[in-house]
Short mmCIF file of C-alpha atoms in Angstrom, two decimals:
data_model
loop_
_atom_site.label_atom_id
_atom_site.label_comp_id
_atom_site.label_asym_id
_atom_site.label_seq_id
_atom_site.Cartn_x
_atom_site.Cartn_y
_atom_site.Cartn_z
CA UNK A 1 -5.17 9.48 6.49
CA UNK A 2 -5.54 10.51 2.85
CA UNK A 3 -3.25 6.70 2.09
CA UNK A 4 -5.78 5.33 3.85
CA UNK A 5 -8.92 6.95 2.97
CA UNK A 6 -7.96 5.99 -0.60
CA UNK A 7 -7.13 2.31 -0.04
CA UNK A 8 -10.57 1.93 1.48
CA UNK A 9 -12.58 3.58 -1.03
CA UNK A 10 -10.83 1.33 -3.59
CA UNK A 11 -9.88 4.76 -5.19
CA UNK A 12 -7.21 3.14 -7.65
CA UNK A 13 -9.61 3.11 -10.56
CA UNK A 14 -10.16 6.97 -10.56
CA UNK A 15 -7.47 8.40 -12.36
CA UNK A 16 -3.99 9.18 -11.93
CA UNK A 17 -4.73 11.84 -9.54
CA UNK A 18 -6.03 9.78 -6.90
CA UNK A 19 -2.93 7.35 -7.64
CA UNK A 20 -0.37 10.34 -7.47
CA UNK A 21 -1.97 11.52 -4.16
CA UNK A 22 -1.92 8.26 -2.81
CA UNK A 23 1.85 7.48 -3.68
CA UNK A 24 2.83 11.59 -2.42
CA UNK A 25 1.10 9.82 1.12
CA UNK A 26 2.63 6.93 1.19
CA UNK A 27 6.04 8.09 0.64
CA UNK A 28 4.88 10.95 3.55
CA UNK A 29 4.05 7.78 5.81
CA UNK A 30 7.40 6.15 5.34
CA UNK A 31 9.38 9.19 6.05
CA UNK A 32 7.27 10.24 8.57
CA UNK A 33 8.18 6.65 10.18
CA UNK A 34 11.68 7.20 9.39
CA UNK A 35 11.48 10.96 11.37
CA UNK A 36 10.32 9.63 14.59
CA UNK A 37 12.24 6.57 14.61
CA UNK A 38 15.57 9.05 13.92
CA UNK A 39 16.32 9.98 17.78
CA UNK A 40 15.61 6.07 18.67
CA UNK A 41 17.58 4.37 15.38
CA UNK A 42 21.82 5.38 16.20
CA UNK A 43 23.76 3.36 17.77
CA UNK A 44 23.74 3.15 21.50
CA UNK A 45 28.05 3.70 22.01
CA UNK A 46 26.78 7.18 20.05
CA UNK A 47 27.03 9.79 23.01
CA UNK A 48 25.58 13.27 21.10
CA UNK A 49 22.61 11.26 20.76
CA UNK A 50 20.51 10.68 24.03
CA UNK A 51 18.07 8.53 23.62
CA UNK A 52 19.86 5.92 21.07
CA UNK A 53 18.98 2.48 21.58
CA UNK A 54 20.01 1.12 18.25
CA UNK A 55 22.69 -0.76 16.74
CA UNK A 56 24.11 0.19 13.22
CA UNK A 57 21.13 -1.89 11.24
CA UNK A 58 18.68 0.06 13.48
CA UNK A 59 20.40 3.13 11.86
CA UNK A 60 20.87 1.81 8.21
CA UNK A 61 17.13 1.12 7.66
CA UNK A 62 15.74 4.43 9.77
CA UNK A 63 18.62 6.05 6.90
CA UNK A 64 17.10 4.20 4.55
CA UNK A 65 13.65 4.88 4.43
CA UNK A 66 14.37 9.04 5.51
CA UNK A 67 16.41 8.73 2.32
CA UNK A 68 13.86 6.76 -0.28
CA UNK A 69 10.58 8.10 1.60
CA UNK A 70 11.56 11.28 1.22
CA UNK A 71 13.14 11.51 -2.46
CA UNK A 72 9.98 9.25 -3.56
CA UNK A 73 7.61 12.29 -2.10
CA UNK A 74 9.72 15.32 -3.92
CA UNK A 75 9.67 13.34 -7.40
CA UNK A 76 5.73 12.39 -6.78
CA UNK A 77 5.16 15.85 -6.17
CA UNK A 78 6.94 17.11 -9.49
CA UNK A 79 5.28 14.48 -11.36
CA UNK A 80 1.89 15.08 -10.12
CA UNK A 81 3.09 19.32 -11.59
CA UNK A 82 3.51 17.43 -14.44
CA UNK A 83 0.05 15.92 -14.60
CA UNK A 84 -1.57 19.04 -14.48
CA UNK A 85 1.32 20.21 -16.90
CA UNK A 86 -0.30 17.63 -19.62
CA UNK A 87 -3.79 18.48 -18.17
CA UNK A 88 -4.14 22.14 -18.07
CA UNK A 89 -1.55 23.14 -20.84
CA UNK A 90 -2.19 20.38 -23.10
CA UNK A 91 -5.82 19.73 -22.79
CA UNK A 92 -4.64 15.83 -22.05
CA UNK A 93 -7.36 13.21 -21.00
CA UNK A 94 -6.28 11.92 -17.58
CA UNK A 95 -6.73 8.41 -19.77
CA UNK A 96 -4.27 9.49 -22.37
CA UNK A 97 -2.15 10.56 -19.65
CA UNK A 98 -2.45 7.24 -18.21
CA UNK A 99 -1.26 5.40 -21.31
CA UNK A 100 1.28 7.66 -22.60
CA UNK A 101 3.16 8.77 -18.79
CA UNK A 102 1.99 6.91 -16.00
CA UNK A 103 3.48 3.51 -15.92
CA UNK A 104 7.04 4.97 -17.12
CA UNK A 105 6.63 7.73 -14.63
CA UNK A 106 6.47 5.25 -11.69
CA UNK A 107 9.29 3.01 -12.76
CA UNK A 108 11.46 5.90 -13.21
CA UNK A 109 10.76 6.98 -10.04
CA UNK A 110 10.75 3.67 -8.03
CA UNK A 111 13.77 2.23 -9.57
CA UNK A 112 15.88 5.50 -9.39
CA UNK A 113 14.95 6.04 -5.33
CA UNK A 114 15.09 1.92 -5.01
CA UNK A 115 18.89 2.59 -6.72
CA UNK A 116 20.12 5.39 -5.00
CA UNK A 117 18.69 4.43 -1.25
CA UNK A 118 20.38 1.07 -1.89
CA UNK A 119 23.72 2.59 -2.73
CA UNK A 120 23.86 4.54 0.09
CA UNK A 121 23.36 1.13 2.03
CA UNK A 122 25.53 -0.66 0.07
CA UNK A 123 28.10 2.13 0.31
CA UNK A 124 27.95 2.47 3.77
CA UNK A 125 27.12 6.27 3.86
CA UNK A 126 23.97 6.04 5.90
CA UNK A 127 25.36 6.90 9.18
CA UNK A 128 24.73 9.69 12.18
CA UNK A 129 24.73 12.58 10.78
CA UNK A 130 27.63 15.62 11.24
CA UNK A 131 25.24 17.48 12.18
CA UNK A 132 25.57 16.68 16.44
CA UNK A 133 24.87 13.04 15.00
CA UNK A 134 21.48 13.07 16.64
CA UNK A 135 19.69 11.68 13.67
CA UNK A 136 20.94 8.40 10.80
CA UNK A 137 21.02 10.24 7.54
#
């Protein structure tokens, strides 16, 4: 809702605040999609999981996006600690912050998540888990 809410009110021009709450939401909507897909996404020949109608792609991507939704939303949240870090501590404008963080703090983040997710694809580690292999981690 808050994703949403944003992207309506054309909220990207307010400062990185709004942009750091809207990325912390969208990574929340993309693991949340990845949470109730899980029980759906194994394979089918998988017996500890019941309701499995997937194949091994259906279980790769629902891996996938658990794995890069959720790692995107812990490093938004530490760099949105960091904002008010620079704000609070530091007495930084949220344009200085803008200039001097904010671009490098997003590629950092999406091209560290985009690597590791696609290693564990390429790697072939996203699989049910151990853990009854209910869920494609």
């Amino acid at each position: 809702a808050v994703a949403v809410s944003i992207w309506r009110a054309g909220g990207f021009s307010h400062g990185p605040y709004t942009r750091l709450i809207f990325s912390i939401s969208a990574a929340d909507i993309l693991q949340s999609f990845a949470f109730i897909a899980g029980p759906f996404a194994p394979p089918a020949s998988v017996p500890e999981a019941f309701w499995s109608i997937g194949n091994q792609a259906t279980c790769s991507a629902s891996g996938f996006a658990l794995q890069f939704g959720g790692s995107i939303f812990a490093m938004n949240s530490a760099f949105l600690c960091f904002y008010y870090l620079c704000k609070i501590k530091y007495k930084m404008t949220a344009e200085r912050f803008s200039a001097k963080f904010e671009r490098k703090g997003y590629a950092f983040i999406i091209t560290t998540n985009l690597i590791m997710a696609l290693a564990g694809l390429g790697l072939g580690s996203i699989n049910t888990s151990g853990l009854g292999r209910r869920y494609c981690t």
